[in-house]
XYZ file of C-alpha atoms in Angstrom:
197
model
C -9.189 -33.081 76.516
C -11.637 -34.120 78.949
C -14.312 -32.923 76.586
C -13.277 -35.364 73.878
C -12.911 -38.072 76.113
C -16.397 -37.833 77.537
C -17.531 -37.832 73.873
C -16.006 -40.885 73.180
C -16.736 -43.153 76.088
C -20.346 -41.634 75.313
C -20.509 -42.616 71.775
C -18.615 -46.134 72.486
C -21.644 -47.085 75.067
C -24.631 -45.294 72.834
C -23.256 -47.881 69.769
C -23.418 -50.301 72.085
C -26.779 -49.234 73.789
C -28.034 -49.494 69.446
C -26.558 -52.656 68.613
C -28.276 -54.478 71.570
C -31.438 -52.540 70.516
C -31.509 -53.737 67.094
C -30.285 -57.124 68.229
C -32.727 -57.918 70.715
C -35.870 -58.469 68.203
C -34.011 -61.539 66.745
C -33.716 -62.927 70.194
C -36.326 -64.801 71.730
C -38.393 -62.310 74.537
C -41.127 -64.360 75.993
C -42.405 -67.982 75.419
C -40.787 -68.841 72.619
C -41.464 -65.976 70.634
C -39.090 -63.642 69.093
C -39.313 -60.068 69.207
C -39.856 -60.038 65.445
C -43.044 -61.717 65.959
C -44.909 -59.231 68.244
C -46.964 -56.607 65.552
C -46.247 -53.432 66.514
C -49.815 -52.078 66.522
C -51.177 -54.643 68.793
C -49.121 -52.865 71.483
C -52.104 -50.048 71.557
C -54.746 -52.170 71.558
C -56.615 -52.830 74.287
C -56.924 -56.845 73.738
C -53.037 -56.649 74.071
C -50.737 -59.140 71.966
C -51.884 -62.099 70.111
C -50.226 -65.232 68.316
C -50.275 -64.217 65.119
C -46.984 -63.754 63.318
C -45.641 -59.949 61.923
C -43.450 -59.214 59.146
C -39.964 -57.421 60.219
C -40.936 -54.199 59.504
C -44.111 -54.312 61.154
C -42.556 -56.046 64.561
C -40.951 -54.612 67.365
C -37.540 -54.954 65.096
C -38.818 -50.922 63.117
C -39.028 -48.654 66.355
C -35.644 -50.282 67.543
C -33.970 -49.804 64.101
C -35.127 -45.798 64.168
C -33.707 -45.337 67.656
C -30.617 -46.981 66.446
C -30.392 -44.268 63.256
C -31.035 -41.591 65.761
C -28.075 -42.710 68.081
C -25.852 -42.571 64.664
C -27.136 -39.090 64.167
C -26.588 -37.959 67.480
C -23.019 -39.919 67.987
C -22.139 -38.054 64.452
C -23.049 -35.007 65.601
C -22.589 -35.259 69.187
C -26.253 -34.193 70.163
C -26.821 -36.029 73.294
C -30.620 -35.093 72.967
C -31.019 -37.576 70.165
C -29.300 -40.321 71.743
C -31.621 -39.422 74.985
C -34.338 -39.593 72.935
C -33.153 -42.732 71.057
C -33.073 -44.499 74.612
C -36.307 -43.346 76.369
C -37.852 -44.687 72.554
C -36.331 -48.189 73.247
C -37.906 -48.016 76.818
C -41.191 -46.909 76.206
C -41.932 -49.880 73.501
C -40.282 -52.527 75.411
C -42.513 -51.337 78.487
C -45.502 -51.291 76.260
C -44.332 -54.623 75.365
C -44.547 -56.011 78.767
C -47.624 -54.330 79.304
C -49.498 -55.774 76.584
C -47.922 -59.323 77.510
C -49.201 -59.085 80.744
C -52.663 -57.982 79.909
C -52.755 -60.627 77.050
C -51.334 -63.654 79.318
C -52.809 -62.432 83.199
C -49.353 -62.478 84.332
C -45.905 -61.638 83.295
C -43.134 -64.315 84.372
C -39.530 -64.384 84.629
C -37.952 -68.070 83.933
C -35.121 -70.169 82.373
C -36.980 -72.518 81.547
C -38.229 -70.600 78.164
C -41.200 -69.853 79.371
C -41.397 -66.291 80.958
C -39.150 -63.359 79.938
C -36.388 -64.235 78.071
C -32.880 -62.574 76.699
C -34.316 -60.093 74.020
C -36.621 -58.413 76.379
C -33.601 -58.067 78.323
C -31.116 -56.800 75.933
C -33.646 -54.150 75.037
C -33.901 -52.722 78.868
C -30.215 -52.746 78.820
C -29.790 -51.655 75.442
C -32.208 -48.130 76.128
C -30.584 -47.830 79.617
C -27.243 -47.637 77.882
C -28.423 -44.860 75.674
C -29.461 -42.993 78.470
C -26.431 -43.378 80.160
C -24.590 -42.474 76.945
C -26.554 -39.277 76.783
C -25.455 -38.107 79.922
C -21.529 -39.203 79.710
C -21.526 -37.505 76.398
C -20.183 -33.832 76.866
C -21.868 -32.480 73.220
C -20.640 -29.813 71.338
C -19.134 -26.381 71.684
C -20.968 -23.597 71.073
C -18.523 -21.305 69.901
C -14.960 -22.724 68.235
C -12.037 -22.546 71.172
C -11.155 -19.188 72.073
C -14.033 -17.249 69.952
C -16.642 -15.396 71.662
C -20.160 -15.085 70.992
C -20.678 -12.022 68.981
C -23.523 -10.268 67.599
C -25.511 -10.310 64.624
C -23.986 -8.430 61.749
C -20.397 -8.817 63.212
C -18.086 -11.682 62.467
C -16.404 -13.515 65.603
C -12.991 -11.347 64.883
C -14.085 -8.192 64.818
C -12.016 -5.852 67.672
C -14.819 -5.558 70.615
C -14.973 -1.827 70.701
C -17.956 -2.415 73.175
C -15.498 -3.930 76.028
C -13.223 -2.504 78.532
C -13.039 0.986 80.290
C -13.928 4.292 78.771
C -11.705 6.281 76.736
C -10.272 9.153 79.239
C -8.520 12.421 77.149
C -7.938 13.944 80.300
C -9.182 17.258 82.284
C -10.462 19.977 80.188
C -8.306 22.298 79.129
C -8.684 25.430 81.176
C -5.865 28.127 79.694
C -6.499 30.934 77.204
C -8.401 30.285 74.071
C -6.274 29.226 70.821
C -5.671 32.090 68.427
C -3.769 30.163 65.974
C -0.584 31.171 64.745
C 1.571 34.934 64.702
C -0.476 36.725 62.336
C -3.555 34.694 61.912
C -6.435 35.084 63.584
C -9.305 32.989 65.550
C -10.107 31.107 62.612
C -6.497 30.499 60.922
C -7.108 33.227 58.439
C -3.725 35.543 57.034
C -4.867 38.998 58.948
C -4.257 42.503 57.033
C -1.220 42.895 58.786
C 0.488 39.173 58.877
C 3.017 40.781 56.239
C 4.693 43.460 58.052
């Protein structure tokens, strides 16, 4: 119970943790701008961002979708690795982001005025945090079905484990004469010459 529960809250705050993700590129993040408008390959340049404009999949608005299709994978699936994964992607690029912001302005502002960092920068932090968070409220799956054990290869889960539990004793060796079989028969069980008198 406490299993599915985990999985749930998980997957409740990683769909959350996507939506802001995807959401935050149509938001404006610094200046003015909106996240769409920031190409994604001036973030590994060395010159850093620049005013000119980016089409939506070549913004910031394609690395956020892919995170957001990994968190579906992993939520379906319950592989907390992915949804990890999805978060520390949302991270890195809205780091990078910053980063190249900075280098490309001289300094990196926070103001409500419009003119330093604005809500999409931060619904991306929060969005990627939330994955993470996701990731580690998530329990994942089983790796056996309840009550099977692991088994090995060439034998199904419900074969009897003849492997398991204490030897099989047939007691102390049997110390008394040796077995001659039957009147008239000898060692081997055979009729002797005279079993018919």
């Amino acid at each position: 119970m406490m299993r599915t529960l985990r999985n749930v809250l998980g997957s409740i705050l990683a769909l959350a943790g996507a939506t802001a993700a995807v959401w935050s590129p149509f938001r404006i993040w610094y200046d003015g701008r909106h996240g769409r408008d920031y190409r994604i390959e001036e973030l590994f340049t060395g010159t850093g961002v620049t005013e000119a404009g980016a089409g939506l999949l070549g913004s910031l608005f394609l690395p956020f979708a892919f995170a957001a299709l990994l968190t579906l994978v992993g939520v379906v699936f319950r592989a907390r690795l992915l949804v990890a994964a999805a978060g520390l992607l949302v991270l890195a690029f809205t780091v990078l982001w910053m980063v190249r912001v900075g280098q490309a302005e001289g300094s990196l502002t926070v103001g409500g005025t419009g003119d330093g960092l604005a809500v999409g920068a931060g619904n991306a932090l929060l969005g990627g945090v939330a994955l993470l968070l996701a990731a580690l409220v998530m329990a994942g799956r089983r790796k056996y079905p309840h009550g099977v054990r692991g088994h090995e290869p060439g034998r199904t889960p419900y074969d009897a484990p003849y492997d398991e539990g204490p030897p099989y004793d047939d007691g102390p060796p049997y110390d008394g004469p040796p077995y001659e079989g039957p009147p008239g028969y000898g060692h081997s069980g055979e009729p002797t010459l005279d079993s018919g008198r």
